[in-house]
């Protein structure tokens, strides 16, 4: 049971539980001749039960005063889910709506829509572990992989704060991948990249990302929050001059992702409804067996022993009240 006591010194008084066995509970009555006393096995059993009840009452009260607690436990469980790292774009463009203008009272920004839907997604995934990183010009560590949904949702809420500067996807992905470094592989590993833009990758960044995706066995999903009527990740330019990583970084980032040895899927999203559909697809795709730990918090057991002691004292009180005068 892994029980500990706040005041274990009180347990040294436990030998006092023998008091009911050396004292008389019911009133003794004198008889002029032993033969006048009726021999009764029921009386002997009742006397034994009363003494035992007194000992249990005393011991229960003693244990309750000692402050028994069951320490925190971790149990291995098998459920369905994944270890998911959200890599969030915190560039200034995320403050705009899908229509391409600054958000107002009548329409939410891309970041606000993503925050609301991702929070709902987290609520619906009871066994997943989540982590959050962000990026603009530089990567931003937010939370490690954790089972605490409150912390994760608070991290997702940072998307409601004003955006920062530019979009540096490679550094954000590298930080997200690094969170799997010391984690055992107990289920599916996923990175969800939420961004409305991209940046060109040099050869060193491509080599590092390719190596880490393979080493840590991570699946990649890209939620590309495209501005309405903007160029998509699969848009083919009209002029060959425009077909290069500087002019069309999203297209070339998608092409790089498709060369990874791990599974990859991109979603082009230009409305809140399409983002909802993409999250629902992610929920269906990443719903595989997962080994996880369930934490049973520390619990106070004093009330249980107080109730046992109260019940025993109540029984003794009733018997004493029914005693013949």
PDB file of C-alpha atoms in Angstrom:
ATOM      1  CA  UNK A   1       0.000   0.000   0.000  1.00  0.00           C
ATOM      2  CA  UNK A   2       3.053   2.300   0.458  1.00  0.00           C
ATOM      3  CA  UNK A   3       1.620   4.074   3.506  1.00  0.00           C
ATOM      4  CA  UNK A   4       3.602   6.672   5.448  1.00  0.00           C
ATOM      5  CA  UNK A   5       2.740   8.493   8.679  1.00  0.00           C
ATOM      6  CA  UNK A   6       3.095  12.178   9.479  1.00  0.00           C
ATOM      7  CA  UNK A   7       3.541  11.453  13.214  1.00  0.00           C
ATOM      8  CA  UNK A   8       4.879   7.890  13.407  1.00  0.00           C
ATOM      9  CA  UNK A   9       5.944   8.301  17.065  1.00  0.00           C
ATOM     10  CA  UNK A  10       2.283   7.909  18.072  1.00  0.00           C
ATOM     11  CA  UNK A  11       2.459   4.280  16.954  1.00  0.00           C
ATOM     12  CA  UNK A  12       4.644   3.551  19.970  1.00  0.00           C
ATOM     13  CA  UNK A  13       1.424   3.742  22.021  1.00  0.00           C
ATOM     14  CA  UNK A  14      -0.051   0.764  20.133  1.00  0.00           C
ATOM     15  CA  UNK A  15       0.564  -1.723  23.008  1.00  0.00           C
ATOM     16  CA  UNK A  16      -2.236   0.093  24.851  1.00  0.00           C
ATOM     17  CA  UNK A  17      -4.734  -1.789  22.653  1.00  0.00           C
ATOM     18  CA  UNK A  18      -4.621  -4.571  25.266  1.00  0.00           C
ATOM     19  CA  UNK A  19      -6.427  -2.350  27.800  1.00  0.00           C
ATOM     20  CA  UNK A  20      -9.904  -3.715  26.932  1.00  0.00           C
ATOM     21  CA  UNK A  21      -8.573  -7.218  27.682  1.00  0.00           C
ATOM     22  CA  UNK A  22      -7.411  -6.376  31.185  1.00  0.00           C
ATOM     23  CA  UNK A  23     -10.357  -4.224  32.220  1.00  0.00           C
ATOM     24  CA  UNK A  24     -14.034  -4.954  32.701  1.00  0.00           C
ATOM     25  CA  UNK A  25     -16.416  -3.296  30.257  1.00  0.00           C
ATOM     26  CA  UNK A  26     -19.734  -4.472  31.728  1.00  0.00           C
ATOM     27  CA  UNK A  27     -20.567  -4.055  35.402  1.00  0.00           C
ATOM     28  CA  UNK A  28     -19.685  -7.037  37.574  1.00  0.00           C
ATOM     29  CA  UNK A  29     -22.418  -8.335  39.876  1.00  0.00           C
ATOM     30  CA  UNK A  30     -21.903 -10.427  43.024  1.00  0.00           C
ATOM     31  CA  UNK A  31     -23.668 -13.766  43.434  1.00  0.00           C
ATOM     32  CA  UNK A  32     -24.033 -15.671  46.721  1.00  0.00           C
ATOM     33  CA  UNK A  33     -23.457 -19.021  45.058  1.00  0.00           C
ATOM     34  CA  UNK A  34     -21.664 -19.815  41.759  1.00  0.00           C
ATOM     35  CA  UNK A  35     -24.282 -22.372  40.823  1.00  0.00           C
ATOM     36  CA  UNK A  36     -26.834 -19.561  40.569  1.00  0.00           C
ATOM     37  CA  UNK A  37     -24.914 -17.994  37.650  1.00  0.00           C
ATOM     38  CA  UNK A  38     -26.128 -19.390  34.344  1.00  0.00           C
ATOM     39  CA  UNK A  39     -23.334 -20.595  32.084  1.00  0.00           C
ATOM     40  CA  UNK A  40     -23.766 -18.989  28.652  1.00  0.00           C
ATOM     41  CA  UNK A  41     -21.519 -19.409  25.610  1.00  0.00           C
ATOM     42  CA  UNK A  42     -23.277 -16.426  24.032  1.00  0.00           C
ATOM     43  CA  UNK A  43     -22.123 -14.247  26.900  1.00  0.00           C
ATOM     44  CA  UNK A  44     -18.520 -15.379  26.390  1.00  0.00           C
ATOM     45  CA  UNK A  45     -18.685 -14.614  22.655  1.00  0.00           C
ATOM     46  CA  UNK A  46     -20.280 -11.228  23.350  1.00  0.00           C
ATOM     47  CA  UNK A  47     -17.572 -10.410  25.883  1.00  0.00           C
ATOM     48  CA  UNK A  48     -14.891 -11.376  23.374  1.00  0.00           C
ATOM     49  CA  UNK A  49     -16.464  -9.227  20.640  1.00  0.00           C
ATOM     50  CA  UNK A  50     -16.801  -6.235  22.949  1.00  0.00           C
ATOM     51  CA  UNK A  51     -13.144  -6.418  23.963  1.00  0.00           C
ATOM     52  CA  UNK A  52     -12.101  -6.800  20.319  1.00  0.00           C
ATOM     53  CA  UNK A  53     -14.253  -3.806  19.349  1.00  0.00           C
ATOM     54  CA  UNK A  54     -12.586  -1.719  22.033  1.00  0.00           C
ATOM     55  CA  UNK A  55      -9.126  -2.665  20.779  1.00  0.00           C
ATOM     56  CA  UNK A  56     -10.075  -1.827  17.176  1.00  0.00           C
ATOM     57  CA  UNK A  57     -11.498   1.539  18.267  1.00  0.00           C
ATOM     58  CA  UNK A  58      -8.332   2.456  20.142  1.00  0.00           C
ATOM     59  CA  UNK A  59      -5.999   1.279  17.372  1.00  0.00           C
ATOM     60  CA  UNK A  60      -8.026   3.076  14.658  1.00  0.00           C
ATOM     61  CA  UNK A  61      -7.967   6.331  16.620  1.00  0.00           C
ATOM     62  CA  UNK A  62      -4.226   5.964  17.141  1.00  0.00           C
ATOM     63  CA  UNK A  63      -3.607   5.367  13.434  1.00  0.00           C
ATOM     64  CA  UNK A  64      -5.777   8.338  12.481  1.00  0.00           C
ATOM     65  CA  UNK A  65      -3.875  10.667  14.829  1.00  0.00           C
ATOM     66  CA  UNK A  66      -0.575   9.425  13.351  1.00  0.00           C
ATOM     67  CA  UNK A  67      -1.614  10.904   9.972  1.00  0.00           C
ATOM     68  CA  UNK A  68      -1.493   7.969   7.530  1.00  0.00           C
ATOM     69  CA  UNK A  69      -1.008   8.841   3.845  1.00  0.00           C
ATOM     70  CA  UNK A  70      -0.724   6.740   0.737  1.00  0.00           C
ATOM     71  CA  UNK A  71       2.228   8.075  -1.232  1.00  0.00           C
ATOM     72  CA  UNK A  72       2.038   9.041  -4.906  1.00  0.00           C
ATOM     73  CA  UNK A  73       2.078   6.061  -7.264  1.00  0.00           C
ATOM     74  CA  UNK A  74       2.780   5.622 -10.963  1.00  0.00           C
ATOM     75  CA  UNK A  75       0.962   2.847 -12.777  1.00  0.00           C
ATOM     76  CA  UNK A  76       1.756   1.623 -16.273  1.00  0.00           C
ATOM     77  CA  UNK A  77      -1.290   1.714 -18.522  1.00  0.00           C
ATOM     78  CA  UNK A  78      -1.960   0.916 -22.161  1.00  0.00           C
ATOM     79  CA  UNK A  79      -4.218   3.325 -24.021  1.00  0.00           C
ATOM     80  CA  UNK A  80      -4.421   5.014 -27.389  1.00  0.00           C
ATOM     81  CA  UNK A  81      -2.718   8.237 -28.364  1.00  0.00           C
ATOM     82  CA  UNK A  82       0.706   9.710 -29.098  1.00  0.00           C
ATOM     83  CA  UNK A  83       3.497  11.939 -27.869  1.00  0.00           C
ATOM     84  CA  UNK A  84       2.827  15.217 -29.637  1.00  0.00           C
ATOM     85  CA  UNK A  85       4.998  18.329 -29.880  1.00  0.00           C
ATOM     86  CA  UNK A  86       3.325  21.475 -31.181  1.00  0.00           C
ATOM     87  CA  UNK A  87       5.732  23.767 -33.034  1.00  0.00           C
ATOM     88  CA  UNK A  88       3.920  27.099 -33.218  1.00  0.00           C
ATOM     89  CA  UNK A  89       4.622  30.005 -35.532  1.00  0.00           C
ATOM     90  CA  UNK A  90       4.787  33.221 -33.482  1.00  0.00           C
ATOM     91  CA  UNK A  91       5.601  35.583 -36.323  1.00  0.00           C
ATOM     92  CA  UNK A  92       3.653  38.824 -36.690  1.00  0.00           C
ATOM     93  CA  UNK A  93       1.664  37.467 -39.641  1.00  0.00           C
ATOM     94  CA  UNK A  94      -0.167  35.067 -37.284  1.00  0.00           C
ATOM     95  CA  UNK A  95      -1.996  38.111 -35.884  1.00  0.00           C
ATOM     96  CA  UNK A  96      -3.758  38.507 -39.217  1.00  0.00           C
ATOM     97  CA  UNK A  97      -7.002  36.817 -40.242  1.00  0.00           C
ATOM     98  CA  UNK A  98      -7.284  34.245 -43.002  1.00  0.00           C
ATOM     99  CA  UNK A  99      -8.470  37.138 -45.146  1.00  0.00           C
ATOM    100  CA  UNK A 100      -5.132  38.885 -44.775  1.00  0.00           C
ATOM    101  CA  UNK A 101      -6.093  41.853 -42.557  1.00  0.00           C
ATOM    102  CA  UNK A 102      -5.597  42.575 -38.874  1.00  0.00           C
ATOM    103  CA  UNK A 103      -8.054  40.822 -36.600  1.00  0.00           C
ATOM    104  CA  UNK A 104     -10.927  42.787 -35.101  1.00  0.00           C
ATOM    105  CA  UNK A 105     -13.957  42.158 -32.925  1.00  0.00           C
ATOM    106  CA  UNK A 106     -15.865  40.436 -35.729  1.00  0.00           C
ATOM    107  CA  UNK A 107     -13.131  38.043 -36.911  1.00  0.00           C
ATOM    108  CA  UNK A 108     -10.384  36.112 -35.152  1.00  0.00           C
ATOM    109  CA  UNK A 109      -6.741  35.981 -36.137  1.00  0.00           C
ATOM    110  CA  UNK A 110      -5.141  32.789 -37.433  1.00  0.00           C
ATOM    111  CA  UNK A 111      -3.348  32.393 -34.118  1.00  0.00           C
ATOM    112  CA  UNK A 112      -6.567  32.756 -32.107  1.00  0.00           C
ATOM    113  CA  UNK A 113      -8.407  30.202 -34.255  1.00  0.00           C
ATOM    114  CA  UNK A 114      -5.524  27.747 -33.914  1.00  0.00           C
ATOM    115  CA  UNK A 115      -5.397  28.300 -30.146  1.00  0.00           C
ATOM    116  CA  UNK A 116      -9.088  27.547 -29.693  1.00  0.00           C
ATOM    117  CA  UNK A 117      -9.133  24.405 -31.817  1.00  0.00           C
ATOM    118  CA  UNK A 118      -5.859  23.001 -30.485  1.00  0.00           C
ATOM    119  CA  UNK A 119      -7.106  23.457 -26.898  1.00  0.00           C
ATOM    120  CA  UNK A 120     -10.219  21.429 -27.764  1.00  0.00           C
ATOM    121  CA  UNK A 121      -8.011  18.775 -29.375  1.00  0.00           C
ATOM    122  CA  UNK A 122      -5.960  18.483 -26.177  1.00  0.00           C
ATOM    123  CA  UNK A 123      -9.126  18.014 -24.084  1.00  0.00           C
ATOM    124  CA  UNK A 124     -10.178  15.102 -26.278  1.00  0.00           C
ATOM    125  CA  UNK A 125      -6.850  13.238 -25.937  1.00  0.00           C
ATOM    126  CA  UNK A 126      -6.722  11.927 -22.333  1.00  0.00           C
ATOM    127  CA  UNK A 127      -3.633   9.714 -22.675  1.00  0.00           C
ATOM    128  CA  UNK A 128      -1.379  11.825 -24.891  1.00  0.00           C
ATOM    129  CA  UNK A 129       1.741  13.622 -23.745  1.00  0.00           C
ATOM    130  CA  UNK A 130       2.137  17.131 -25.145  1.00  0.00           C
ATOM    131  CA  UNK A 131       4.961  19.625 -25.494  1.00  0.00           C
ATOM    132  CA  UNK A 132       4.978  23.117 -26.957  1.00  0.00           C
ATOM    133  CA  UNK A 133       7.727  25.095 -28.657  1.00  0.00           C
ATOM    134  CA  UNK A 134       7.418  28.276 -30.668  1.00  0.00           C
ATOM    135  CA  UNK A 135       9.526  30.195 -33.134  1.00  0.00           C
ATOM    136  CA  UNK A 136       9.844  33.497 -34.882  1.00  0.00           C
ATOM    137  CA  UNK A 137      13.353  34.675 -35.711  1.00  0.00           C
ATOM    138  CA  UNK A 138      14.632  32.327 -32.964  1.00  0.00           C
ATOM    139  CA  UNK A 139      13.137  29.207 -31.353  1.00  0.00           C
ATOM    140  CA  UNK A 140      11.290  29.581 -28.042  1.00  0.00           C
ATOM    141  CA  UNK A 141      11.074  26.749 -25.511  1.00  0.00           C
ATOM    142  CA  UNK A 142       7.649  26.697 -23.825  1.00  0.00           C
ATOM    143  CA  UNK A 143       6.916  23.325 -22.155  1.00  0.00           C
ATOM    144  CA  UNK A 144       8.488  19.832 -22.176  1.00  0.00           C
ATOM    145  CA  UNK A 145       6.563  16.644 -22.840  1.00  0.00           C
ATOM    146  CA  UNK A 146       4.026  16.364 -20.051  1.00  0.00           C
ATOM    147  CA  UNK A 147       0.730  14.698 -19.196  1.00  0.00           C
ATOM    148  CA  UNK A 148      -0.507  17.891 -17.518  1.00  0.00           C
ATOM    149  CA  UNK A 149      -3.195  19.254 -19.833  1.00  0.00           C
ATOM    150  CA  UNK A 150      -3.542  22.496 -17.858  1.00  0.00           C
ATOM    151  CA  UNK A 151       0.095  23.417 -18.481  1.00  0.00           C
ATOM    152  CA  UNK A 152      -0.155  22.481 -22.166  1.00  0.00           C
ATOM    153  CA  UNK A 153      -3.299  24.549 -22.720  1.00  0.00           C
ATOM    154  CA  UNK A 154      -1.686  27.506 -20.974  1.00  0.00           C
ATOM    155  CA  UNK A 155       1.237  27.160 -23.391  1.00  0.00           C
ATOM    156  CA  UNK A 156      -1.131  27.033 -26.363  1.00  0.00           C
ATOM    157  CA  UNK A 157      -2.751  30.233 -25.079  1.00  0.00           C
ATOM    158  CA  UNK A 158       0.463  32.100 -25.844  1.00  0.00           C
ATOM    159  CA  UNK A 159      -0.787  32.231 -29.436  1.00  0.00           C
ATOM    160  CA  UNK A 160      -3.151  34.972 -28.262  1.00  0.00           C
ATOM    161  CA  UNK A 161      -0.250  37.280 -27.445  1.00  0.00           C
ATOM    162  CA  UNK A 162       1.089  39.637 -30.158  1.00  0.00           C
ATOM    163  CA  UNK A 163       3.389  38.099 -32.753  1.00  0.00           C
ATOM    164  CA  UNK A 164       7.091  38.785 -32.767  1.00  0.00           C
ATOM    165  CA  UNK A 165       9.204  39.031 -35.920  1.00  0.00           C
ATOM    166  CA  UNK A 166      10.021  36.665 -38.756  1.00  0.00           C
ATOM    167  CA  UNK A 167       9.536  32.967 -39.545  1.00  0.00           C
ATOM    168  CA  UNK A 168      12.430  30.606 -38.873  1.00  0.00           C
ATOM    169  CA  UNK A 169      10.932  27.155 -39.300  1.00  0.00           C
ATOM    170  CA  UNK A 170      14.185  25.107 -39.219  1.00  0.00           C
ATOM    171  CA  UNK A 171      15.174  26.284 -35.747  1.00  0.00           C
ATOM    172  CA  UNK A 172      11.666  25.738 -34.429  1.00  0.00           C
ATOM    173  CA  UNK A 173      11.593  22.177 -35.764  1.00  0.00           C
ATOM    174  CA  UNK A 174      15.054  21.453 -34.386  1.00  0.00           C
ATOM    175  CA  UNK A 175      13.974  22.494 -30.888  1.00  0.00           C
ATOM    176  CA  UNK A 176      10.779  20.445 -31.188  1.00  0.00           C
ATOM    177  CA  UNK A 177      12.741  17.350 -32.224  1.00  0.00           C
ATOM    178  CA  UNK A 178      15.222  17.804 -29.380  1.00  0.00           C
ATOM    179  CA  UNK A 179      12.407  17.254 -26.855  1.00  0.00           C
ATOM    180  CA  UNK A 180      12.328  13.563 -27.851  1.00  0.00           C
ATOM    181  CA  UNK A 181      16.040  13.118 -27.104  1.00  0.00           C
ATOM    182  CA  UNK A 182      15.767  11.593 -23.637  1.00  0.00           C
ATOM    183  CA  UNK A 183      12.276  10.139 -23.952  1.00  0.00           C
ATOM    184  CA  UNK A 184      11.687   6.368 -24.221  1.00  0.00           C
ATOM    185  CA  UNK A 185       9.775   5.212 -27.291  1.00  0.00           C
ATOM    186  CA  UNK A 186       6.458   4.039 -25.813  1.00  0.00           C
ATOM    187  CA  UNK A 187       4.145   5.078 -28.646  1.00  0.00           C
ATOM    188  CA  UNK A 188       3.764   7.178 -31.752  1.00  0.00           C
ATOM    189  CA  UNK A 189       5.840  10.384 -31.890  1.00  0.00           C
ATOM    190  CA  UNK A 190       4.426  13.393 -33.676  1.00  0.00           C
ATOM    191  CA  UNK A 191       5.399  16.954 -34.501  1.00  0.00           C
ATOM    192  CA  UNK A 192       2.579  19.296 -35.502  1.00  0.00           C
ATOM    193  CA  UNK A 193       3.952  22.359 -37.276  1.00  0.00           C
ATOM    194  CA  UNK A 194       1.436  25.226 -37.185  1.00  0.00           C
ATOM    195  CA  UNK A 195       2.623  28.025 -39.436  1.00  0.00           C
ATOM    196  CA  UNK A 196       1.440  30.474 -42.078  1.00  0.00           C
ATOM    197  CA  UNK A 197       4.820  30.786 -43.758  1.00  0.00           C
ATOM    198  CA  UNK A 198       8.211  29.205 -44.183  1.00  0.00           C
ATOM    199  CA  UNK A 199      11.863  29.970 -44.706  1.00  0.00           C
ATOM    200  CA  UNK A 200      14.563  28.518 -46.905  1.00  0.00           C
ATOM    201  CA  UNK A 201      16.704  25.719 -45.482  1.00  0.00           C
ATOM    202  CA  UNK A 202      20.434  25.621 -46.033  1.00  0.00           C
ATOM    203  CA  UNK A 203      22.208  22.295 -46.558  1.00  0.00           C
ATOM    204  CA  UNK A 204      23.309  22.035 -42.932  1.00  0.00           C
ATOM    205  CA  UNK A 205      19.745  22.544 -41.616  1.00  0.00           C
ATOM    206  CA  UNK A 206      18.420  19.949 -44.064  1.00  0.00           C
ATOM    207  CA  UNK A 207      21.031  17.418 -42.992  1.00  0.00           C
ATOM    208  CA  UNK A 208      20.367  17.924 -39.274  1.00  0.00           C
ATOM    209  CA  UNK A 209      16.578  17.771 -39.614  1.00  0.00           C
ATOM    210  CA  UNK A 210      16.719  14.702 -41.833  1.00  0.00           C
ATOM    211  CA  UNK A 211      18.993  12.929 -39.375  1.00  0.00           C
ATOM    212  CA  UNK A 212      16.897  13.837 -36.317  1.00  0.00           C
ATOM    213  CA  UNK A 213      13.561  12.886 -37.874  1.00  0.00           C
ATOM    214  CA  UNK A 214      14.998   9.463 -38.649  1.00  0.00           C
ATOM    215  CA  UNK A 215      16.808   9.010 -35.322  1.00  0.00           C
ATOM    216  CA  UNK A 216      13.842   9.940 -33.139  1.00  0.00           C
ATOM    217  CA  UNK A 217      11.237   8.218 -35.380  1.00  0.00           C
ATOM    218  CA  UNK A 218       8.973  11.274 -35.533  1.00  0.00           C
ATOM    219  CA  UNK A 219       5.977  11.771 -37.804  1.00  0.00           C
ATOM    220  CA  UNK A 220       5.400  15.253 -39.192  1.00  0.00           C
ATOM    221  CA  UNK A 221       2.154  17.115 -39.857  1.00  0.00           C
ATOM    222  CA  UNK A 222       2.192  20.614 -41.282  1.00  0.00           C
ATOM    223  CA  UNK A 223      -0.846  22.824 -40.744  1.00  0.00           C
ATOM    224  CA  UNK A 224      -0.135  25.520 -43.317  1.00  0.00           C
ATOM    225  CA  UNK A 225      -2.427  28.450 -42.462  1.00  0.00           C
ATOM    226  CA  UNK A 226      -2.610  29.997 -45.904  1.00  0.00           C
ATOM    227  CA  UNK A 227      -3.934  33.510 -46.343  1.00  0.00           C
ATOM    228  CA  UNK A 228      -7.002  33.596 -48.581  1.00  0.00           C
ATOM    229  CA  UNK A 229      -6.013  33.819 -52.265  1.00  0.00           C
ATOM    230  CA  UNK A 230      -2.358  33.430 -51.268  1.00  0.00           C
ATOM    231  CA  UNK A 231       0.064  30.962 -52.783  1.00  0.00           C
ATOM    232  CA  UNK A 232      -0.173  27.430 -51.453  1.00  0.00           C
ATOM    233  CA  UNK A 233       2.581  24.935 -50.782  1.00  0.00           C
ATOM    234  CA  UNK A 234       1.779  23.085 -54.017  1.00  0.00           C
ATOM    235  CA  UNK A 235       1.418  26.196 -56.186  1.00  0.00           C
ATOM    236  CA  UNK A 236       3.539  25.962 -59.336  1.00  0.00           C
ATOM    237  CA  UNK A 237       4.943  29.367 -60.399  1.00  0.00           C
ATOM    238  CA  UNK A 238       4.212  30.730 -63.839  1.00  0.00           C
ATOM    239  CA  UNK A 239       7.786  31.850 -64.420  1.00  0.00           C
ATOM    240  CA  UNK A 240      10.856  29.610 -63.941  1.00  0.00           C
ATOM    241  CA  UNK A 241      12.606  32.577 -62.363  1.00  0.00           C
ATOM    242  CA  UNK A 242      10.164  32.494 -59.470  1.00  0.00           C
ATOM    243  CA  UNK A 243      10.660  28.793 -58.878  1.00  0.00           C
ATOM    244  CA  UNK A 244      13.316  29.014 -56.159  1.00  0.00           C
ATOM    245  CA  UNK A 245      13.460  28.721 -52.344  1.00  0.00           C
ATOM    246  CA  UNK A 246      13.674  32.469 -51.763  1.00  0.00           C
ATOM    247  CA  UNK A 247      10.548  33.350 -53.712  1.00  0.00           C
ATOM    248  CA  UNK A 248       8.533  30.249 -52.794  1.00  0.00           C
ATOM    249  CA  UNK A 249       9.913  28.947 -49.479  1.00  0.00           C
ATOM    250  CA  UNK A 250       6.681  27.087 -48.593  1.00  0.00           C
ATOM    251  CA  UNK A 251       6.792  25.057 -51.799  1.00  0.00           C
ATOM    252  CA  UNK A 252      10.428  24.062 -51.285  1.00  0.00           C
ATOM    253  CA  UNK A 253       9.931  23.324 -47.583  1.00  0.00           C
ATOM    254  CA  UNK A 254       7.109  20.962 -48.527  1.00  0.00           C
ATOM    255  CA  UNK A 255       9.338  19.334 -51.145  1.00  0.00           C
ATOM    256  CA  UNK A 256      12.022  18.797 -48.498  1.00  0.00           C
ATOM    257  CA  UNK A 257       9.548  17.286 -46.048  1.00  0.00           C
ATOM    258  CA  UNK A 258       8.444  14.803 -48.701  1.00  0.00           C
ATOM    259  CA  UNK A 259      12.005  13.478 -48.933  1.00  0.00           C
ATOM    260  CA  UNK A 260      12.106  12.536 -45.242  1.00  0.00           C
ATOM    261  CA  UNK A 261      12.202   8.844 -44.365  1.00  0.00           C
ATOM    262  CA  UNK A 262       9.444   9.333 -41.773  1.00  0.00           C
ATOM    263  CA  UNK A 263       5.715   9.818 -42.556  1.00  0.00           C
ATOM    264  CA  UNK A 264       4.690  13.357 -43.465  1.00  0.00           C
ATOM    265  CA  UNK A 265       1.384  14.995 -44.325  1.00  0.00           C
ATOM    266  CA  UNK A 266       0.555  18.613 -45.103  1.00  0.00           C
ATOM    267  CA  UNK A 267      -2.781  20.388 -44.737  1.00  0.00           C
ATOM    268  CA  UNK A 268      -3.475  23.630 -46.597  1.00  0.00           C
ATOM    269  CA  UNK A 269      -5.830  25.618 -44.394  1.00  0.00           C
ATOM    270  CA  UNK A 270      -7.487  28.887 -45.367  1.00  0.00           C
ATOM    271  CA  UNK A 271     -10.602  28.918 -43.122  1.00  0.00           C
ATOM    272  CA  UNK A 272     -11.388  28.015 -39.504  1.00  0.00           C
ATOM    273  CA  UNK A 273     -13.530  25.150 -40.807  1.00  0.00           C
ATOM    274  CA  UNK A 274     -10.652  23.631 -42.784  1.00  0.00           C
ATOM    275  CA  UNK A 275      -8.437  23.842 -39.696  1.00  0.00           C
ATOM    276  CA  UNK A 276     -11.108  21.975 -37.720  1.00  0.00           C
ATOM    277  CA  UNK A 277     -11.177  19.259 -40.395  1.00  0.00           C
ATOM    278  CA  UNK A 278      -7.387  18.956 -40.331  1.00  0.00           C
ATOM    279  CA  UNK A 279      -7.370  18.532 -36.539  1.00  0.00           C
ATOM    280  CA  UNK A 280     -10.084  15.870 -36.797  1.00  0.00           C
ATOM    281  CA  UNK A 281      -7.962  13.988 -39.349  1.00  0.00           C
ATOM    282  CA  UNK A 282      -4.958  14.217 -37.041  1.00  0.00           C
ATOM    283  CA  UNK A 283      -7.098  12.803 -34.228  1.00  0.00           C
ATOM    284  CA  UNK A 284      -8.024   9.807 -36.384  1.00  0.00           C
ATOM    285  CA  UNK A 285      -4.524   9.203 -37.747  1.00  0.00           C
ATOM    286  CA  UNK A 286      -2.731   9.335 -34.389  1.00  0.00           C
ATOM    287  CA  UNK A 287      -4.905   7.037 -32.323  1.00  0.00           C
ATOM    288  CA  UNK A 288      -2.660   4.010 -31.913  1.00  0.00           C
ATOM    289  CA  UNK A 289      -1.715   1.911 -28.848  1.00  0.00           C
ATOM    290  CA  UNK A 290       0.332   3.899 -26.353  1.00  0.00           C
ATOM    291  CA  UNK A 291       2.091   2.906 -23.145  1.00  0.00           C
ATOM    292  CA  UNK A 292       1.634   5.660 -20.591  1.00  0.00           C
ATOM    293  CA  UNK A 293       1.933   6.271 -16.862  1.00  0.00           C
ATOM    294  CA  UNK A 294      -1.065   7.108 -14.733  1.00  0.00           C
ATOM    295  CA  UNK A 295      -0.111   9.128 -11.659  1.00  0.00           C
ATOM    296  CA  UNK A 296      -2.184   8.381  -8.553  1.00  0.00           C
ATOM    297  CA  UNK A 297      -1.710  11.405  -6.268  1.00  0.00           C
ATOM    298  CA  UNK A 298      -0.924  11.226  -2.555  1.00  0.00           C
ATOM    299  CA  UNK A 299      -4.073  10.640  -0.507  1.00  0.00           C
ATOM    300  CA  UNK A 300      -4.885  11.137   3.210  1.00  0.00           C
ATOM    301  CA  UNK A 301      -6.235   7.997   4.929  1.00  0.00           C
ATOM    302  CA  UNK A 302      -7.003   9.565   8.320  1.00  0.00           C
ATOM    303  CA  UNK A 303     -10.734   9.886   7.633  1.00  0.00           C
ATOM    304  CA  UNK A 304     -11.068   6.138   7.072  1.00  0.00           C
ATOM    305  CA  UNK A 305      -9.595   5.292  10.486  1.00  0.00           C
ATOM    306  CA  UNK A 306     -11.620   8.030  12.196  1.00  0.00           C
ATOM    307  CA  UNK A 307     -14.798   6.481  10.773  1.00  0.00           C
ATOM    308  CA  UNK A 308     -13.800   2.997  11.957  1.00  0.00           C
ATOM    309  CA  UNK A 309     -13.089   4.322  15.450  1.00  0.00           C
ATOM    310  CA  UNK A 310     -16.378   6.238  15.523  1.00  0.00           C
ATOM    311  CA  UNK A 311     -18.332   3.144  14.448  1.00  0.00           C
ATOM    312  CA  UNK A 312     -16.705   0.991  17.140  1.00  0.00           C
ATOM    313  CA  UNK A 313     -17.341   3.571  19.862  1.00  0.00           C
ATOM    314  CA  UNK A 314     -20.952   3.855  18.679  1.00  0.00           C
ATOM    315  CA  UNK A 315     -21.428   0.076  19.056  1.00  0.00           C
ATOM    316  CA  UNK A 316     -19.873   0.091  22.527  1.00  0.00           C
ATOM    317  CA  UNK A 317     -22.104   2.975  23.571  1.00  0.00           C
ATOM    318  CA  UNK A 318     -25.242   1.126  22.463  1.00  0.00           C
ATOM    319  CA  UNK A 319     -24.216  -2.026  24.342  1.00  0.00           C
ATOM    320  CA  UNK A 320     -23.463  -0.029  27.481  1.00  0.00           C
ATOM    321  CA  UNK A 321     -26.832   1.702  27.261  1.00  0.00           C
ATOM    322  CA  UNK A 322     -28.627  -1.652  26.982  1.00  0.00           C
ATOM    323  CA  UNK A 323     -26.859  -3.101  30.008  1.00  0.00           C
ATOM    324  CA  UNK A 324     -29.283  -4.202  32.749  1.00  0.00           C
ATOM    325  CA  UNK A 325     -29.148  -1.953  35.807  1.00  0.00           C
TER     326      UNK A 325
END
